[in-house]
Amino acid sequence: MSAVARSLFGRRARLRWIHLILGGALAMPYVLVGSVVIGPAAGATDVFGSFPLQLASFGVGLPLAAVTSLFPLTRPLESAAVRWLCGVDEDRLAFGPAGTRGEKGRTAAWFTLHLGFGGIIAGMSLALPPFAVALIVLPVLAGLRDNRLGLPEAFDHTWVLALAPVAGVASLIALAGCAAGCGALLARWAPPLLGPTPRERLAAAEARAADLAVRNRLARELHDSVGHALSAVTLQASAARRVLDSDPAFVREALAAIEDTTRRTVGELDAVLGVLRDGGAPGTAPAPTLAADLDGLLRRTRAGGRRVTATVGADPEALPPLLSREAYRIVQEGLSNALRHAGERAAVEVRIAVADGDLEITVENPVTGPAPSRTGGGHGLRGIADRARLLGGTATAGPTPAQTWRLHARLPMKGPL
């Protein structure tokens, strides 16, 4: 019983009833136009004094409503009303203007149904409650039984009078049932008639894919930039603390490297976050590249006491800008892994070369600590693999028989770039 009562009088049922009443209110201008047509045709001066003529005016007004539903804002407004009042999920509705002939036809069908059902329920809501209340109070107010009110003679019988309240309550329940049923039908028909077409679903999917790609790219940029900076600063600060009294020159160099690292990272962070600001321009700091920033990256890494050797067999200036940026991030992440997992005195070797038209990047270091893992939170390694795959290349990382950890990326210098 509680489920039935909730379906008839619950919050969702009340909101759908409001949606139907709005449809009835929208139908009134069309009914008035219909009465102007029906009145002269039927030779009647008072159309609204005859129920059949009212229905005829209503029937003439609905086609006019279907024509005016071609107004561009009809579908967005109706979709918004259906979402808030009928409880239909947002992703099942289209909020843009109807563009194609099929979309306009479905919108016209929906608008006609909304105004049709709404007009019926609105008329019932105006007529039935006063009638039902009169029936309910009829046995109590004896004066209402006077035939001067035009009541049928049947109400002179006691048993008819006793059933009058039951009939009044039944009328109200019937009104609630009709409103709930019409509201449920409109909620069921809204997605097919107001929902996105395959073309709109494809456009929405492409937009979501593009947004996800941007988010993933920003996540990789933040991980590589901030992660490397934190690793480098930690190593530099640790090394400076150990020789604070014995080697002031090294401490000054480490502090300068920390200042340079944090300044550059703040600039890169501002550039990435600028993309996320609504209406904001991208950050002013340019993305680091292999050509312009490799030497600084190596210098800041060495400032923490790490022995880093670099063999560059390719001309960074000759690389395409996109390849140069992604190659820099790969080298940066390789050095970050070495800072986290190699021993303090372990040497790190970086090799950059061109082979068979591909740019090959290798970062190798002895493994003296826990090895990075692709499954145990290895976001950096997954980011490297994503970068290489987007460029049409490959990337592998793992231990070697020589007890070292090797990161190797092979990126085509032509093709997807």
C-alpha positions as a LaTeX table, in Angstrom:
\begin{tabular}{lrrr}
\hline
Residue & $x$ (\AA) & $y$ (\AA) & $z$ (\AA) \\
\hline
Met1 & 0.00 & 0.00 & 0.00 \\
Ser2 & 2.82 & 2.40 & 0.82 \\
Ala3 & 4.34 & 1.89 & $-2.63$ \\
Val4 & 0.98 & 2.62 & $-4.28$ \\
Ala5 & 0.47 & 5.73 & $-2.15$ \\
Arg6 & 4.00 & 6.92 & $-2.98$ \\
Ser7 & 3.41 & 6.41 & $-6.69$ \\
Leu8 & 0.19 & 8.46 & $-6.51$ \\
Phe9 & 1.09 & 11.17 & $-4.00$ \\
Gly10 & 4.89 & 11.02 & $-3.59$ \\
Arg11 & 7.31 & 13.81 & $-4.45$ \\
Arg12 & 8.02 & 12.45 & $-7.93$ \\
Ala13 & 4.28 & 12.17 & $-8.67$ \\
Arg14 & 3.71 & 15.75 & $-7.48$ \\
Leu15 & 6.52 & 17.10 & $-9.66$ \\
Arg16 & 5.16 & 15.27 & $-12.68$ \\
Trp17 & 1.70 & 16.69 & $-11.92$ \\
Ile18 & 3.26 & 20.19 & $-11.97$ \\
His19 & 4.83 & 19.32 & $-15.33$ \\
Leu20 & 1.40 & 18.37 & $-16.67$ \\
Ile21 & $-0.20$ & 21.55 & $-15.29$ \\
Leu22 & 2.48 & 23.57 & $-17.10$ \\
Gly23 & 1.55 & 21.72 & $-20.27$ \\
Gly24 & $-2.09$ & 22.64 & $-19.73$ \\
Ala25 & $-1.14$ & 26.28 & $-19.21$ \\
Leu26 & 0.86 & 26.23 & $-22.45$ \\
Ala27 & $-2.12$ & 24.70 & $-24.23$ \\
Met28 & $-4.53$ & 27.50 & $-23.29$ \\
Pro29 & $-3.48$ & 30.01 & $-26.01$ \\
Tyr30 & $-3.87$ & 27.32 & $-28.66$ \\
Val31 & $-7.30$ & 26.36 & $-27.30$ \\
Leu32 & $-8.37$ & 30.00 & $-27.48$ \\
Val33 & $-7.24$ & 30.16 & $-31.12$ \\
Gly34 & $-9.12$ & 26.92 & $-31.75$ \\
Ser35 & $-12.28$ & 28.39 & $-30.21$ \\
Val36 & $-12.10$ & 31.29 & $-32.65$ \\
Val37 & $-12.23$ & 28.73 & $-35.46$ \\
Ile38 & $-14.82$ & 26.39 & $-33.94$ \\
Gly39 & $-17.25$ & 29.07 & $-32.73$ \\
Pro40 & $-18.21$ & 30.49 & $-36.16$ \\
Ala41 & $-18.07$ & 27.03 & $-37.74$ \\
Ala42 & $-20.55$ & 25.66 & $-35.19$ \\
Gly43 & $-22.64$ & 28.82 & $-35.08$ \\
Ala44 & $-22.08$ & 29.12 & $-31.32$ \\
Thr45 & $-21.47$ & 32.33 & $-29.42$ \\
Asp46 & $-20.23$ & 30.64 & $-26.22$ \\
Val47 & $-17.79$ & 27.86 & $-27.12$ \\
Phe48 & $-16.74$ & 27.26 & $-23.51$ \\
Gly49 & $-20.31$ & 26.66 & $-22.44$ \\
Ser50 & $-20.35$ & 23.41 & $-24.40$ \\
Phe51 & $-18.05$ & 20.54 & $-23.50$ \\
Pro52 & $-18.04$ & 19.06 & $-27.06$ \\
Leu53 & $-17.08$ & 22.46 & $-28.49$ \\
Gln54 & $-14.30$ & 22.74 & $-25.90$ \\
Leu55 & $-12.94$ & 19.40 & $-27.03$ \\
Ala56 & $-13.16$ & 20.51 & $-30.66$ \\
Ser57 & $-11.25$ & 23.72 & $-29.85$ \\
Phe58 & $-8.66$ & 21.63 & $-28.04$ \\
Gly59 & $-8.34$ & 19.35 & $-31.07$ \\
Val60 & $-7.82$ & 22.30 & $-33.41$ \\
Gly61 & $-5.27$ & 23.91 & $-31.10$ \\
Leu62 & $-2.94$ & 20.90 & $-30.79$ \\
Pro63 & $-1.82$ & 20.90 & $-34.47$ \\
Leu64 & $-1.03$ & 24.60 & $-34.09$ \\
Ala65 & 1.10 & 23.72 & $-31.06$ \\
Ala66 & 2.98 & 21.14 & $-33.14$ \\
Val67 & 3.82 & 23.82 & $-35.73$ \\
Thr68 & 5.07 & 26.35 & $-33.17$ \\
Ser69 & 7.25 & 23.67 & $-31.53$ \\
Leu70 & 9.69 & 24.19 & $-34.42$ \\
Phe71 & 10.95 & 27.24 & $-32.52$ \\
Pro72 & 14.66 & 26.47 & $-31.72$ \\
Leu73 & 14.32 & 26.87 & $-27.94$ \\
Thr74 & 11.49 & 24.37 & $-27.64$ \\
Arg75 & 13.63 & 21.26 & $-27.24$ \\
Pro76 & 16.14 & 22.77 & $-24.75$ \\
Leu77 & 13.33 & 24.17 & $-22.58$ \\
Glu78 & 11.29 & 20.97 & $-22.69$ \\
Ser79 & 14.37 & 18.86 & $-21.93$ \\
Ala80 & 15.18 & 21.02 & $-18.91$ \\
Ala81 & 11.61 & 20.70 & $-17.63$ \\
Val82 & 11.63 & 16.93 & $-18.13$ \\
Arg83 & 14.93 & 16.63 & $-16.30$ \\
Trp84 & 13.84 & 18.60 & $-13.24$ \\
Leu85 & 10.17 & 17.64 & $-13.01$ \\
Cys86 & 9.93 & 14.17 & $-14.55$ \\
Gly87 & 13.17 & 12.79 & $-13.11$ \\
Val88 & 14.72 & 11.72 & $-16.42$ \\
Asp89 & 18.53 & 11.44 & $-16.39$ \\
Glu90 & 20.36 & 14.27 & $-18.09$ \\
Asp91 & 22.43 & 11.99 & $-20.33$ \\
Arg92 & 19.22 & 10.60 & $-21.87$ \\
Leu93 & 18.09 & 14.01 & $-23.09$ \\
Ala94 & 19.31 & 16.42 & $-25.75$ \\
Phe95 & 19.60 & 20.07 & $-24.73$ \\
Gly96 & 20.49 & 21.56 & $-28.09$ \\
Pro97 & 18.05 & 22.92 & $-30.68$ \\
Ala98 & 16.54 & 20.37 & $-33.05$ \\
Gly99 & 18.53 & 20.47 & $-36.25$ \\
Thr100 & 17.47 & 17.71 & $-38.63$ \\
Arg101 & 13.96 & 17.01 & $-39.90$ \\
Gly102 & 13.71 & 13.89 & $-37.73$ \\
Glu103 & 14.71 & 15.80 & $-34.59$ \\
Lys104 & 12.12 & 18.49 & $-35.34$ \\
Gly105 & 9.45 & 15.86 & $-35.92$ \\
Arg106 & 10.17 & 14.13 & $-32.61$ \\
Thr107 & 10.18 & 17.48 & $-30.81$ \\
Ala108 & 6.81 & 18.36 & $-32.35$ \\
Ala109 & 5.38 & 14.98 & $-31.29$ \\
Trp110 & 6.64 & 15.48 & $-27.74$ \\
Phe111 & 5.28 & 19.04 & $-27.49$ \\
Thr112 & 1.89 & 17.89 & $-28.73$ \\
Leu113 & 1.80 & 15.04 & $-26.20$ \\
His114 & 2.88 & 17.30 & $-23.37$ \\
Leu115 & 0.20 & 19.89 & $-24.13$ \\
Gly116 & $-2.41$ & 17.23 & $-24.86$ \\
Phe117 & $-1.94$ & 15.29 & $-21.64$ \\
Gly118 & $-1.36$ & 18.53 & $-19.76$ \\
Gly119 & $-4.61$ & 20.05 & $-21.01$ \\
Ile120 & $-6.59$ & 16.98 & $-19.98$ \\
Ile121 & $-5.04$ & 16.73 & $-16.51$ \\
Ala122 & $-5.28$ & 20.50 & $-15.97$ \\
Gly123 & $-8.98$ & 20.43 & $-16.88$ \\
Met124 & $-9.58$ & 17.50 & $-14.54$ \\
Ser125 & $-7.63$ & 19.25 & $-11.78$ \\
Leu126 & $-9.89$ & 22.29 & $-12.10$ \\
Ala127 & $-13.18$ & 20.39 & $-12.26$ \\
Leu128 & $-12.86$ & 17.31 & $-10.08$ \\
Pro129 & $-11.61$ & 18.67 & $-6.71$ \\
Pro130 & $-14.56$ & 21.05 & $-6.13$ \\
Phe131 & $-17.00$ & 18.33 & $-7.20$ \\
Ala132 & $-15.29$ & 15.77 & $-4.95$ \\
Val133 & $-15.27$ & 18.14 & $-1.96$ \\
Ala134 & $-18.97$ & 18.81 & $-2.45$ \\
Leu135 & $-19.69$ & 15.09 & $-2.42$ \\
Ile136 & $-17.58$ & 14.57 & 0.70 \\
Val137 & $-19.31$ & 17.28 & 2.74 \\
Leu138 & $-22.78$ & 16.59 & 1.34 \\
Pro139 & $-23.98$ & 14.37 & 4.22 \\
Val140 & $-22.71$ & 16.84 & 6.81 \\
Leu141 & $-24.18$ & 20.03 & 5.42 \\
Ala142 & $-27.87$ & 19.24 & 5.24 \\
Gly143 & $-28.57$ & 22.53 & 3.53 \\
Leu144 & $-26.74$ & 21.38 & 0.42 \\
Arg145 & $-29.39$ & 18.72 & $-0.11$ \\
Asp146 & $-31.96$ & 21.35 & $-0.96$ \\
Asn147 & $-33.09$ & 20.85 & $-4.54$ \\
Arg148 & $-32.57$ & 24.54 & $-5.09$ \\
Leu149 & $-28.95$ & 23.64 & $-5.76$ \\
Gly150 & $-30.00$ & 21.48 & $-8.66$ \\
Leu151 & $-29.04$ & 18.18 & $-7.08$ \\
Pro152 & $-30.64$ & 15.07 & $-8.57$ \\
Glu153 & $-33.58$ & 13.57 & $-6.72$ \\
Ala154 & $-31.48$ & 10.44 & $-6.12$ \\
Phe155 & $-29.72$ & 12.29 & $-3.29$ \\
Asp156 & $-32.98$ & 12.16 & $-1.39$ \\
His157 & $-32.22$ & 8.50 & $-0.68$ \\
Thr158 & $-30.17$ & 7.94 & 2.45 \\
Trp159 & $-27.97$ & 5.22 & 0.94 \\
Val160 & $-27.01$ & 7.46 & $-2.00$ \\
Leu161 & $-26.16$ & 10.25 & 0.40 \\
Ala162 & $-24.02$ & 7.87 & 2.46 \\
Leu163 & $-22.04$ & 6.82 & $-0.61$ \\
Ala164 & $-21.43$ & 10.41 & $-1.72$ \\
Pro165 & $-18.20$ & 10.83 & 0.35 \\
Val166 & $-16.89$ & 7.53 & $-1.02$ \\
Ala167 & $-17.53$ & 8.75 & $-4.53$ \\
Gly168 & $-15.78$ & 12.04 & $-3.75$ \\
Val169 & $-12.67$ & 10.32 & $-2.39$ \\
Ala170 & $-12.69$ & 7.92 & $-5.33$ \\
Ser171 & $-12.79$ & 10.90 & $-7.70$ \\
Leu172 & $-9.71$ & 12.41 & $-6.08$ \\
Ile173 & $-7.89$ & 9.09 & $-6.21$ \\
Ala174 & $-8.86$ & 8.69 & $-9.86$ \\
Leu175 & $-7.47$ & 12.17 & $-10.57$ \\
Ala176 & $-4.21$ & 11.28 & $-8.83$ \\
Gly177 & $-4.04$ & 7.99 & $-10.75$ \\
Cys178 & $-4.61$ & 9.70 & $-14.10$ \\
Ala179 & $-1.99$ & 12.35 & $-13.32$ \\
Ala180 & 0.54 & 9.73 & $-12.18$ \\
Gly181 & $-0.14$ & 7.56 & $-15.22$ \\
Cys182 & 0.18 & 10.43 & $-17.70$ \\
Gly183 & 3.33 & 11.65 & $-15.93$ \\
Ala184 & 4.87 & 8.18 & $-16.08$ \\
Leu185 & 4.04 & 7.87 & $-19.79$ \\
Leu186 & 5.63 & 11.23 & $-20.56$ \\
Ala187 & 8.73 & 10.28 & $-18.55$ \\
Arg188 & 8.98 & 7.03 & $-20.54$ \\
Trp189 & 8.49 & 8.70 & $-23.92$ \\
Ala190 & 10.82 & 11.64 & $-23.22$ \\
Pro191 & 14.13 & 9.84 & $-24.05$ \\
Pro192 & 12.96 & 8.55 & $-27.48$ \\
Leu193 & 11.43 & 11.91 & $-28.44$ \\
Leu194 & 13.76 & 14.38 & $-26.71$ \\
Gly195 & 16.85 & 12.19 & $-26.44$ \\
Pro196 & 20.04 & 12.67 & $-28.44$ \\
Thr197 & 20.25 & 11.23 & $-31.93$ \\
Pro198 & 23.14 & 8.95 & $-32.96$ \\
Arg199 & 24.82 & 12.02 & $-34.46$ \\
Glu200 & 24.54 & 13.90 & $-31.17$ \\
Arg201 & 25.67 & 10.87 & $-29.17$ \\
Leu202 & 28.74 & 10.58 & $-31.40$ \\
Ala203 & 29.51 & 14.28 & $-30.98$ \\
Ala204 & 29.12 & 13.99 & $-27.20$ \\
Ala205 & 31.34 & 10.89 & $-27.11$ \\
Glu206 & 33.99 & 12.69 & $-29.14$ \\
Ala207 & 33.81 & 15.68 & $-26.81$ \\
Arg208 & 34.16 & 13.42 & $-23.75$ \\
Ala209 & 37.09 & 11.59 & $-25.37$ \\
Ala210 & 38.79 & 14.89 & $-26.16$ \\
Asp211 & 38.23 & 16.12 & $-22.61$ \\
Leu212 & 39.58 & 12.86 & $-21.20$ \\
Ala213 & 42.63 & 13.08 & $-23.44$ \\
Val214 & 43.32 & 16.60 & $-22.21$ \\
Arg215 & 42.93 & 15.50 & $-18.60$ \\
Asn216 & 45.26 & 12.56 & $-19.09$ \\
Arg217 & 47.83 & 14.77 & $-20.78$ \\
Leu218 & 47.65 & 17.29 & $-17.93$ \\
Ala219 & 47.95 & 14.49 & $-15.38$ \\
Arg220 & 51.08 & 13.21 & $-17.12$ \\
Glu221 & 52.56 & 16.71 & $-17.25$ \\
Leu222 & 51.89 & 17.30 & $-13.55$ \\
His223 & 53.24 & 13.90 & $-12.56$ \\
Asp224 & 56.41 & 14.20 & $-14.57$ \\
Ser225 & 57.16 & 17.83 & $-13.71$ \\
Val226 & 56.22 & 17.91 & $-10.04$ \\
Gly227 & 57.35 & 14.33 & $-9.35$ \\
His228 & 60.80 & 14.94 & $-10.79$ \\
Ala229 & 61.12 & 18.28 & $-8.97$ \\
Leu230 & 60.25 & 16.73 & $-5.60$ \\
Ser231 & 62.70 & 13.87 & $-6.12$ \\
Ala232 & 65.48 & 16.21 & $-7.23$ \\
Val233 & 64.89 & 18.74 & $-4.43$ \\
Thr234 & 64.78 & 15.98 & $-1.82$ \\
Leu235 & 68.08 & 14.55 & $-3.06$ \\
Gln236 & 69.72 & 17.97 & $-3.27$ \\
Ala237 & 68.58 & 18.99 & 0.20 \\
Ser238 & 69.72 & 15.67 & 1.67 \\
Ala239 & 73.15 & 15.97 & 0.06 \\
Ala240 & 73.51 & 19.59 & 1.21 \\
Arg241 & 72.59 & 18.68 & 4.78 \\
Arg242 & 75.28 & 15.99 & 4.98 \\
Val243 & 78.10 & 18.34 & 3.91 \\
Leu244 & 76.73 & 21.53 & 5.45 \\
Asp245 & 79.86 & 22.10 & 7.61 \\
Ser246 & 82.53 & 20.51 & 5.43 \\
Asp247 & 81.74 & 21.73 & 1.91 \\
Pro248 & 80.01 & 25.15 & 1.84 \\
Ala249 & 80.62 & 25.50 & $-1.89$ \\
Phe250 & 78.63 & 22.32 & $-2.60$ \\
Val251 & 75.86 & 23.51 & $-0.30$ \\
Arg252 & 75.62 & 26.79 & $-2.18$ \\
Glu253 & 75.47 & 24.91 & $-5.46$ \\
Ala254 & 72.76 & 22.55 & $-4.13$ \\
Leu255 & 70.67 & 25.45 & $-2.80$ \\
Ala256 & 70.99 & 27.23 & $-6.14$ \\
Ala257 & 69.86 & 24.06 & $-7.89$ \\
Ile258 & 66.88 & 23.78 & $-5.50$ \\
Glu259 & 65.93 & 27.38 & $-6.23$ \\
Asp260 & 66.22 & 26.83 & $-9.98$ \\
Thr261 & 64.26 & 23.56 & $-9.85$ \\
Thr262 & 61.40 & 25.00 & $-7.84$ \\
Arg263 & 61.21 & 28.16 & $-9.97$ \\
Arg264 & 61.04 & 26.16 & $-13.18$ \\
Thr265 & 58.51 & 23.74 & $-11.71$ \\
Val266 & 56.25 & 26.57 & $-10.55$ \\
Gly267 & 56.35 & 27.97 & $-14.07$ \\
Glu268 & 55.47 & 24.60 & $-15.59$ \\
Leu269 & 52.72 & 24.10 & $-13.02$ \\
Asp270 & 51.23 & 27.49 & $-13.90$ \\
Ala271 & 51.33 & 26.58 & $-17.58$ \\
Val272 & 49.45 & 23.33 & $-16.97$ \\
Leu273 & 46.90 & 24.81 & $-14.57$ \\
Gly274 & 46.25 & 27.65 & $-16.99$ \\
Val275 & 44.57 & 25.14 & $-19.30$ \\
Leu276 & 42.14 & 24.22 & $-16.53$ \\
Arg277 & 41.07 & 27.76 & $-15.72$ \\
Asp278 & 37.68 & 28.64 & $-17.19$ \\
Gly279 & 38.25 & 31.32 & $-19.73$ \\
Gly280 & 41.89 & 31.63 & $-18.70$ \\
Ala281 & 44.81 & 31.67 & $-21.06$ \\
Pro282 & 47.46 & 28.96 & $-20.85$ \\
Gly283 & 50.43 & 29.71 & $-18.66$ \\
Thr284 & 53.19 & 31.85 & $-19.98$ \\
Ala285 & 55.97 & 29.36 & $-19.26$ \\
Pro286 & 56.81 & 27.35 & $-22.40$ \\
Ala287 & 56.89 & 23.57 & $-22.23$ \\
Pro288 & 60.45 & 22.28 & $-21.75$ \\
Thr289 & 62.12 & 20.63 & $-24.70$ \\
Leu290 & 65.13 & 18.42 & $-25.24$ \\
Ala291 & 66.86 & 21.11 & $-27.24$ \\
Ala292 & 66.50 & 23.92 & $-24.72$ \\
Asp293 & 66.32 & 22.21 & $-21.34$ \\
Leu294 & 68.30 & 18.94 & $-21.38$ \\
Asp295 & 71.49 & 20.55 & $-20.10$ \\
Gly296 & 69.64 & 22.22 & $-17.23$ \\
Leu297 & 67.90 & 18.98 & $-16.32$ \\
Leu298 & 71.22 & 17.14 & $-16.15$ \\
Arg299 & 72.86 & 19.96 & $-14.18$ \\
Arg300 & 70.09 & 20.05 & $-11.57$ \\
Thr301 & 70.21 & 16.28 & $-11.19$ \\
Arg302 & 73.98 & 16.32 & $-10.70$ \\
Ala303 & 73.65 & 19.09 & $-8.11$ \\
Gly304 & 72.23 & 16.55 & $-5.69$ \\
Gly305 & 75.43 & 14.52 & $-5.84$ \\
Arg306 & 74.18 & 12.02 & $-8.41$ \\
Arg307 & 76.69 & 10.94 & $-11.04$ \\
Val308 & 74.98 & 11.31 & $-14.38$ \\
Thr309 & 76.68 & 10.72 & $-17.72$ \\
Ala310 & 74.92 & 11.70 & $-20.91$ \\
Thr311 & 75.72 & 10.66 & $-24.45$ \\
Val312 & 73.79 & 12.65 & $-27.01$ \\
Gly313 & 74.25 & 11.31 & $-30.53$ \\
Ala314 & 71.42 & 13.33 & $-32.05$ \\
Asp315 & 71.03 & 17.01 & $-32.71$ \\
Pro316 & 68.22 & 18.17 & $-30.40$ \\
Glu317 & 67.77 & 21.32 & $-32.45$ \\
Ala318 & 66.79 & 19.23 & $-35.48$ \\
Leu319 & 63.98 & 17.40 & $-33.71$ \\
Pro320 & 60.34 & 18.33 & $-34.32$ \\
Pro321 & 58.93 & 20.41 & $-31.43$ \\
Leu322 & 56.45 & 17.75 & $-30.29$ \\
Leu323 & 59.08 & 15.02 & $-30.34$ \\
Ser324 & 61.51 & 17.26 & $-28.47$ \\
Arg325 & 58.95 & 17.97 & $-25.73$ \\
Glu326 & 57.94 & 14.35 & $-25.26$ \\
Ala327 & 61.54 & 13.14 & $-25.35$ \\
Tyr328 & 62.42 & 15.62 & $-22.60$ \\
Arg329 & 59.60 & 14.28 & $-20.41$ \\
Ile330 & 60.76 & 10.70 & $-20.98$ \\
Val331 & 64.33 & 11.55 & $-19.97$ \\
Gln332 & 62.97 & 13.49 & $-16.97$ \\
Glu333 & 60.88 & 10.55 & $-15.78$ \\
Gly334 & 63.81 & 8.16 & $-16.29$ \\
Leu335 & 66.00 & 10.35 & $-14.09$ \\
Ser336 & 63.19 & 10.60 & $-11.51$ \\
Asn337 & 63.05 & 6.81 & $-11.28$ \\
Ala338 & 66.81 & 6.69 & $-10.88$ \\
Leu339 & 66.70 & 9.29 & $-8.07$ \\
Arg340 & 64.07 & 7.28 & $-6.21$ \\
His341 & 65.38 & 3.76 & $-6.67$ \\
Ala342 & 69.14 & 3.85 & $-7.31$ \\
Gly343 & 71.71 & 4.09 & $-4.54$ \\
Glu344 & 73.16 & 7.43 & $-3.52$ \\
Arg345 & 76.46 & 6.74 & $-5.25$ \\
Ala346 & 75.03 & 4.83 & $-8.19$ \\
Ala347 & 75.82 & 6.25 & $-11.61$ \\
Val348 & 73.05 & 6.99 & $-14.08$ \\
Glu349 & 73.68 & 6.75 & $-17.79$ \\
Val350 & 71.57 & 8.60 & $-20.36$ \\
Arg351 & 71.93 & 7.80 & $-24.05$ \\
Ile352 & 70.12 & 9.63 & $-26.85$ \\
Ala353 & 70.77 & 8.52 & $-30.42$ \\
Val354 & 69.20 & 8.22 & $-33.84$ \\
Ala355 & 68.87 & 4.74 & $-35.36$ \\
Asp356 & 66.96 & 3.78 & $-38.52$ \\
Gly357 & 65.03 & 7.04 & $-38.54$ \\
Asp358 & 63.95 & 6.68 & $-34.89$ \\
Leu359 & 65.02 & 8.59 & $-31.83$ \\
Glu360 & 66.22 & 6.13 & $-29.17$ \\
Ile361 & 66.32 & 7.16 & $-25.52$ \\
Thr362 & 67.92 & 4.92 & $-22.89$ \\
Val363 & 68.22 & 5.65 & $-19.16$ \\
Glu364 & 70.04 & 2.98 & $-17.18$ \\
Asn365 & 71.14 & 2.73 & $-13.58$ \\
Pro366 & 72.11 & 0.00 & $-11.08$ \\
Val367 & 69.25 & $-1.24$ & $-8.93$ \\
Thr368 & 69.99 & $-1.07$ & $-5.22$ \\
Gly369 & 66.50 & $-0.27$ & $-3.94$ \\
Pro370 & 62.95 & $-1.36$ & $-4.78$ \\
Ala371 & 62.44 & $-1.48$ & $-8.53$ \\
Pro372 & 59.68 & 0.59 & $-10.08$ \\
Ser373 & 56.59 & $-1.36$ & $-10.96$ \\
Arg374 & 54.02 & $-0.97$ & $-13.70$ \\
Thr375 & 51.28 & $-2.34$ & $-11.47$ \\
Gly376 & 52.28 & $-1.01$ & $-8.07$ \\
Gly377 & 51.60 & 2.65 & $-8.65$ \\
Gly378 & 54.02 & 3.04 & $-11.59$ \\
His379 & 52.15 & 6.01 & $-13.04$ \\
Gly380 & 55.34 & 7.46 & $-14.50$ \\
Leu381 & 56.13 & 4.33 & $-16.48$ \\
Arg382 & 52.57 & 4.17 & $-17.77$ \\
Gly383 & 52.86 & 7.83 & $-18.72$ \\
Ile384 & 56.04 & 7.11 & $-20.68$ \\
Ala385 & 54.31 & 4.24 & $-22.49$ \\
Asp386 & 51.37 & 6.53 & $-23.32$ \\
Arg387 & 53.67 & 9.24 & $-24.64$ \\
Ala388 & 55.54 & 6.79 & $-26.83$ \\
Arg389 & 52.35 & 5.19 & $-28.13$ \\
Leu390 & 50.82 & 8.55 & $-29.05$ \\
Leu391 & 53.94 & 9.31 & $-31.08$ \\
Gly392 & 53.75 & 5.94 & $-32.82$ \\
Gly393 & 56.69 & 4.50 & $-30.89$ \\
Thr394 & 57.34 & 2.02 & $-28.10$ \\
Ala395 & 58.72 & 2.14 & $-24.57$ \\
Thr396 & 59.95 & $-0.66$ & $-22.32$ \\
Ala397 & 61.27 & $-0.64$ & $-18.78$ \\
Gly398 & 62.60 & $-3.40$ & $-16.58$ \\
Pro399 & 65.61 & $-5.09$ & $-15.02$ \\
Thr400 & 68.49 & $-6.43$ & $-17.10$ \\
Pro401 & 70.74 & $-9.47$ & $-16.53$ \\
Ala402 & 73.49 & $-7.02$ & $-15.55$ \\
Gln403 & 71.52 & $-6.03$ & $-12.41$ \\
Thr404 & 70.53 & $-2.66$ & $-13.82$ \\
Trp405 & 67.24 & $-1.00$ & $-14.51$ \\
Arg406 & 66.84 & 0.13 & $-18.08$ \\
Leu407 & 64.27 & 2.41 & $-19.61$ \\
His408 & 64.30 & 2.31 & $-23.40$ \\
Ala409 & 62.04 & 4.36 & $-25.67$ \\
Arg410 & 62.00 & 4.33 & $-29.46$ \\
Leu411 & 60.21 & 7.25 & $-31.09$ \\
Pro412 & 59.76 & 7.74 & $-34.83$ \\
Met413 & 61.07 & 11.07 & $-36.10$ \\
Lys414 & 58.47 & 11.08 & $-38.88$ \\
Gly415 & 54.90 & 9.84 & $-39.26$ \\
Pro416 & 52.36 & 10.71 & $-36.54$ \\
Leu417 & 54.33 & 13.82 & $-35.69$ \\
\hline
\end{tabular}
